[in-house]
Amino acid sequence: MSTYARALDGAVAERLGTVVHGDLIQPGEHGYDEARRVYNAMHDKRPAAVVRAADAGDVIATVNFARDQDMALAVRGGSHSVTGYGTCDDGVVLDLSRMRGIRVDPTTRTAWAEGGCTWADFNRATHAFGLATTGGVVSSTGIGGLTTGGGMGHLARRCGLACDNLVSADVVVADGSFLTCTEKQNADLFWALRGGGGNFGVVTSFAYRLHAVADILGGPTFYPLDGDVLRRYRELIAESDERLGALLVVGLGPPLPFLPERWHGRPLCGVLACWTGPETQDDEIRARLAGLGPIVGQYLGRMPYPVINTLFDELLPAGLFHYWKGTFSKGMPDGAIDAYVEYGAATPSIQSSTVVFPIDGACHRVAPEATAFAYRDADFSTALSPTLTTREECVAHMDWVRRFAAALRPHSMEGAYVNFMDEDDQGRVRSNYRQNYDRLTTIKRQYDPSNLFHLNHNIAP
Ligand code: FAD
């Protein structure tokens, strides 16, 4: 982004400071290093200014400022983008993390959440009403990036993707206009926001449809890493009730108290269950999990729904070094299972993981052209990532994940989930949107002809 490389001069900074009510943090000021940091430590950038917006007015002012000054604009919600799109060198970071208000209407089962909420904020607020919607499985992930990219989680088989539960959004677009969009109002923008990522503007508030989900049967069950366990998992997903969320995890045994020490650091696979059906069927679910293979450790019990989304939090704090690849697949071909076993056994660290999200059920009942998220025929979405404590180690293991992704490719669909892609996957954007790419380009031209919102898996206008 060298064409944008410049710092704010005093008068320009003062102009921005007078129109923004939230915080304006510049290089050299107290708190700058904290303000410029994002979740993935691979991205160590130095913006000219970080605006922590207090409200939609600040978002409008910052968008107008960045556009008029011809500066790069990075929009940040939860800051979990593995590509580091929530920051940039020399430009303006619009950080929404102060905008975390949530209002729940239990009568219409709707929640309005400001653009900077995390899933921890959201789940806590809706759980008080015995309600929930599909969100991320690590609670510090932002609703903003996750929902606009699609949004997979424990409830996806039953309730669809996060974006399928979006009923309206308030958006600030590149010319500074504030637009409310729904299926009926600014419908093309609403269509694009449901899968098209941050390409179209800044969502200051999302409204979601909620579902009756309160306490669940959930938690991980670990097995030795073995192709037969994975084949039985594949059958479990094909046959089971959609109220069973069951992520597959392949990696090294974490040092958890319920896992015997001899399995710590050894290759394992695990099923992270989230059963939202009646408690009277809990024993059936336990029996299905026991039938997958020899259990080496299990932490399965009744818990409030928000808790299942915090079980990975401690293992994955901000500040680790990540590099990701993603795939979509129809079913789970034997060749993919062989790759999971071979490359899973070589997982470079306890934090590194292969996570397979089942996205059948309700996700399949949305037509492929109904939202920008294109892969309604995929059964699984896989995220592969070496996650390490130093940059050098992460770089050293990029080859592992690239070879792993290449081994999965013959058994995968052409595109993959934009939220599981890294910087060097920009060339795959067209195939990630498949049949929806041309319409996205048309809408991008209408709302952001100069590509102000380019720090994302970019749909060029
Ligand atoms: P940010 O870095 O803040 O933003 C990411 C992108 O979204 C940027 O391009 C940004 O401009 C845009 N954006 C953010 N907020 C807004 C907004 N309000 N309006 C417009 N654009 C916005 N994905 C899943 O689907 N399911 C999971 O369970 C899941 N788990 C994850 C766990 C971890 C530990 C990590 C690192 C990622 C996970 N992801 C998951 C991927 C995740 O969906 C993406 O990283 C997503 O971009 C994160 O959103 P964010 O708001 O935290 O990110």
PDB file of C-alpha atoms and ligand atoms in Angstrom, residues 38-40 73-87 96 114-119 135-154 161 170-171 193 197-206 247 309 312 316 322 324 355 357 417-420 453 455-457, ligand 1:
ATOM      1  CA  VAL A  38      -4.617  -7.196  15.695  1.00  0.00           C
ATOM      2  CA  TYR A  39      -5.324 -10.783  16.763  1.00  0.00           C
ATOM      3  CA  ASN A  40      -2.888 -12.434  14.314  1.00  0.00           C
ATOM      4  CA  LEU A  73      -9.000   2.509   5.270  1.00  0.00           C
ATOM      5  CA  ALA A  74      -8.943  -0.663   7.393  1.00  0.00           C
ATOM      6  CA  VAL A  75     -12.205  -1.538   9.137  1.00  0.00           C
ATOM      7  CA  ARG A  76     -11.943  -3.650  12.255  1.00  0.00           C
ATOM      8  CA  GLY A  77     -14.613  -5.440  14.275  1.00  0.00           C
ATOM      9  CA  GLY A  78     -13.235  -8.296  16.398  1.00  0.00           C
ATOM     10  CA  SER A  79      -9.793  -8.081  14.652  1.00  0.00           C
ATOM     11  CA  HIS A  80      -9.695 -11.858  14.015  1.00  0.00           C
ATOM     12  CA  SER A  81      -9.032 -11.612  10.280  1.00  0.00           C
ATOM     13  CA  VAL A  82      -6.149 -14.022   9.701  1.00  0.00           C
ATOM     14  CA  THR A  83      -5.117 -11.864   6.766  1.00  0.00           C
ATOM     15  CA  GLY A  84      -4.815  -8.887   9.097  1.00  0.00           C
ATOM     16  CA  TYR A  85      -7.361  -6.842   7.143  1.00  0.00           C
ATOM     17  CA  GLY A  86      -8.209  -4.948  10.328  1.00  0.00           C
ATOM     18  CA  THR A  87      -5.002  -2.934  10.093  1.00  0.00           C
ATOM     19  CA  LEU A  96     -15.517  -0.564  16.016  1.00  0.00           C
ATOM     20  CA  GLU A 114     -23.606  -2.928  17.024  1.00  0.00           C
ATOM     21  CA  GLY A 115     -20.849  -3.668  14.527  1.00  0.00           C
ATOM     22  CA  GLY A 116     -18.026  -4.033  17.081  1.00  0.00           C
ATOM     23  CA  CYS A 117     -19.617  -6.814  19.172  1.00  0.00           C
ATOM     24  CA  THR A 118     -17.854 -10.105  19.668  1.00  0.00           C
ATOM     25  CA  TRP A 119     -19.720 -13.412  19.848  1.00  0.00           C
ATOM     26  CA  GLY A 135     -21.952 -17.548  15.551  1.00  0.00           C
ATOM     27  CA  GLY A 136     -18.235 -18.298  15.866  1.00  0.00           C
ATOM     28  CA  VAL A 137     -16.823 -21.068  18.040  1.00  0.00           C
ATOM     29  CA  VAL A 138     -14.148 -18.822  19.623  1.00  0.00           C
ATOM     30  CA  SER A 139     -15.914 -16.153  21.609  1.00  0.00           C
ATOM     31  CA  SER A 140     -13.491 -13.294  20.921  1.00  0.00           C
ATOM     32  CA  THR A 141     -14.263 -13.417  17.165  1.00  0.00           C
ATOM     33  CA  GLY A 142     -16.168 -10.378  15.913  1.00  0.00           C
ATOM     34  CA  ILE A 143     -19.738 -10.605  14.598  1.00  0.00           C
ATOM     35  CA  GLY A 144     -18.785  -8.137  11.820  1.00  0.00           C
ATOM     36  CA  GLY A 145     -16.209 -10.062   9.811  1.00  0.00           C
ATOM     37  CA  LEU A 146     -17.770 -13.429  10.583  1.00  0.00           C
ATOM     38  CA  THR A 147     -21.303 -12.522   9.496  1.00  0.00           C
ATOM     39  CA  THR A 148     -20.352 -10.601   6.361  1.00  0.00           C
ATOM     40  CA  GLY A 149     -18.165 -13.532   5.239  1.00  0.00           C
ATOM     41  CA  GLY A 150     -20.930 -16.119   5.891  1.00  0.00           C
ATOM     42  CA  GLY A 151     -20.483 -17.366   9.449  1.00  0.00           C
ATOM     43  CA  MET A 152     -20.232 -21.009  10.512  1.00  0.00           C
ATOM     44  CA  GLY A 153     -20.668 -22.392  14.000  1.00  0.00           C
ATOM     45  CA  HIS A 154     -22.238 -25.012  16.214  1.00  0.00           C
ATOM     46  CA  LEU A 161     -25.067 -19.614   8.586  1.00  0.00           C
ATOM     47  CA  ASP A 170     -27.323  -0.442   8.906  1.00  0.00           C
ATOM     48  CA  VAL A 171     -24.406   0.323   6.623  1.00  0.00           C
ATOM     49  CA  LEU A 193     -23.430  -8.264   2.656  1.00  0.00           C
ATOM     50  CA  GLY A 197     -17.256  -9.674   3.293  1.00  0.00           C
ATOM     51  CA  GLY A 198     -16.290  -6.091   4.090  1.00  0.00           C
ATOM     52  CA  ASN A 199     -16.322  -5.026   0.416  1.00  0.00           C
ATOM     53  CA  PHE A 200     -19.457  -2.871   0.496  1.00  0.00           C
ATOM     54  CA  GLY A 201     -19.301  -0.635   3.541  1.00  0.00           C
ATOM     55  CA  VAL A 202     -19.177  -0.567   7.324  1.00  0.00           C
ATOM     56  CA  VAL A 203     -22.050  -2.257   9.126  1.00  0.00           C
ATOM     57  CA  THR A 204     -22.799  -0.223  12.228  1.00  0.00           C
ATOM     58  CA  SER A 205     -25.644  -2.482  13.388  1.00  0.00           C
ATOM     59  CA  PHE A 206     -26.757  -6.007  12.509  1.00  0.00           C
ATOM     60  CA  LEU A 247     -17.180 -30.017  14.579  1.00  0.00           C
ATOM     61  CA  ASN A 309     -18.136 -21.111  22.361  1.00  0.00           C
ATOM     62  CA  PHE A 312     -11.055 -22.887  22.650  1.00  0.00           C
ATOM     63  CA  LEU A 316      -6.096 -19.336  21.197  1.00  0.00           C
ATOM     64  CA  HIS A 322      -1.341 -17.803  12.243  1.00  0.00           C
ATOM     65  CA  TRP A 324      -4.609 -20.315   7.203  1.00  0.00           C
ATOM     66  CA  VAL A 355     -11.230 -27.812  12.072  1.00  0.00           C
ATOM     67  CA  PHE A 357     -17.361 -27.476  10.103  1.00  0.00           C
ATOM     68  CA  TYR A 417     -14.696 -19.949   2.522  1.00  0.00           C
ATOM     69  CA  VAL A 418     -13.261 -16.415   2.315  1.00  0.00           C
ATOM     70  CA  ASN A 419     -12.936 -16.203   6.101  1.00  0.00           C
ATOM     71  CA  PHE A 420     -10.539 -19.175   6.113  1.00  0.00           C
ATOM     72  CA  PHE A 453     -13.065  -0.832   1.036  1.00  0.00           C
ATOM     73  CA  LEU A 455      -8.762  -4.473   2.671  1.00  0.00           C
ATOM     74  CA  ASN A 456     -10.721  -7.699   2.368  1.00  0.00           C
ATOM     75  CA  HIS A 457     -10.950 -10.605  -0.081  1.00  0.00           C
TER      76      HIS A 457
HETATM   77  P1  FAD B   1     -11.805  -8.214  11.671  1.00  0.00           P
HETATM   78  O1  FAD B   1     -10.349  -8.509  11.524  1.00  0.00           O
HETATM   79  O2  FAD B   1     -12.189  -7.141  12.590  1.00  0.00           O
HETATM   80  O3  FAD B   1     -12.457  -7.962  10.264  1.00  0.00           O
HETATM   81  C1  FAD B   1     -12.347  -8.914   9.230  1.00  0.00           C
HETATM   82  C2  FAD B   1     -12.901  -8.366   7.931  1.00  0.00           C
HETATM   83  O4  FAD B   1     -14.272  -8.066   8.097  1.00  0.00           O
HETATM   84  C3  FAD B   1     -12.230  -7.082   7.480  1.00  0.00           C
HETATM   85  O5  FAD B   1     -12.141  -7.076   6.087  1.00  0.00           O
HETATM   86  C4  FAD B   1     -13.170  -6.028   7.969  1.00  0.00           C
HETATM   87  O6  FAD B   1     -13.087  -4.900   7.193  1.00  0.00           O
HETATM   88  C5  FAD B   1     -14.527  -6.695   7.884  1.00  0.00           C
HETATM   89  N1  FAD B   1     -15.439  -6.212   8.933  1.00  0.00           N
HETATM   90  C6  FAD B   1     -15.343  -6.418  10.264  1.00  0.00           C
HETATM   91  N2  FAD B   1     -16.364  -5.818  10.907  1.00  0.00           N
HETATM   92  C7  FAD B   1     -17.126  -5.244   9.942  1.00  0.00           C
HETATM   93  C8  FAD B   1     -18.314  -4.474   9.972  1.00  0.00           C
HETATM   94  N3  FAD B   1     -18.945  -4.182  11.092  1.00  0.00           N
HETATM   95  N4  FAD B   1     -18.813  -4.037   8.782  1.00  0.00           N
HETATM   96  C9  FAD B   1     -18.203  -4.330   7.626  1.00  0.00           C
HETATM   97  N5  FAD B   1     -17.066  -5.055   7.545  1.00  0.00           N
HETATM   98  C10 FAD B   1     -16.543  -5.503   8.691  1.00  0.00           C
HETATM   99  N6  FAD B   1     -15.236 -18.158  11.090  1.00  0.00           N
HETATM  100  C11 FAD B   1     -16.413 -18.812  11.151  1.00  0.00           C
HETATM  101  O7  FAD B   1     -17.233 -18.704  10.232  1.00  0.00           O
HETATM  102  N7  FAD B   1     -16.717 -19.599  12.223  1.00  0.00           N
HETATM  103  C12 FAD B   1     -15.873 -19.758  13.277  1.00  0.00           C
HETATM  104  O8  FAD B   1     -16.190 -20.454  14.217  1.00  0.00           O
HETATM  105  C13 FAD B   1     -14.617 -19.081  13.235  1.00  0.00           C
HETATM  106  N8  FAD B   1     -13.728 -19.191  14.248  1.00  0.00           N
HETATM  107  C14 FAD B   1     -12.574 -18.463  14.211  1.00  0.00           C
HETATM  108  C15 FAD B   1     -11.668 -18.574  15.275  1.00  0.00           C
HETATM  109  C16 FAD B   1     -10.492 -17.856  15.266  1.00  0.00           C
HETATM  110  C17 FAD B   1      -9.544 -17.993  16.422  1.00  0.00           C
HETATM  111  C18 FAD B   1     -10.187 -17.024  14.170  1.00  0.00           C
HETATM  112  C19 FAD B   1      -8.894 -16.271  14.125  1.00  0.00           C
HETATM  113  C20 FAD B   1     -11.063 -16.917  13.110  1.00  0.00           C
HETATM  114  C21 FAD B   1     -12.258 -17.635  13.118  1.00  0.00           C
HETATM  115  N9  FAD B   1     -13.156 -17.594  12.045  1.00  0.00           N
HETATM  116  C22 FAD B   1     -14.342 -18.273  12.111  1.00  0.00           C
HETATM  117  C23 FAD B   1     -12.867 -16.755  10.874  1.00  0.00           C
HETATM  118  C24 FAD B   1     -13.556 -15.429  11.062  1.00  0.00           C
HETATM  119  O9  FAD B   1     -14.878 -15.528  10.566  1.00  0.00           O
HETATM  120  C25 FAD B   1     -12.850 -14.313  10.312  1.00  0.00           C
HETATM  121  O10 FAD B   1     -11.536 -14.206  10.777  1.00  0.00           O
HETATM  122  C26 FAD B   1     -13.598 -12.985  10.456  1.00  0.00           C
HETATM  123  O11 FAD B   1     -13.128 -12.092   9.495  1.00  0.00           O
HETATM  124  C27 FAD B   1     -13.447 -12.401  11.834  1.00  0.00           C
HETATM  125  O12 FAD B   1     -14.242 -11.267  11.994  1.00  0.00           O
HETATM  126  P2  FAD B   1     -13.732 -10.055  12.918  1.00  0.00           P
HETATM  127  O13 FAD B   1     -14.775  -9.024  12.927  1.00  0.00           O
HETATM  128  O14 FAD B   1     -13.246 -10.603  14.216  1.00  0.00           O
HETATM  129  O15 FAD B   1     -12.445  -9.620  12.099  1.00  0.00           O
END
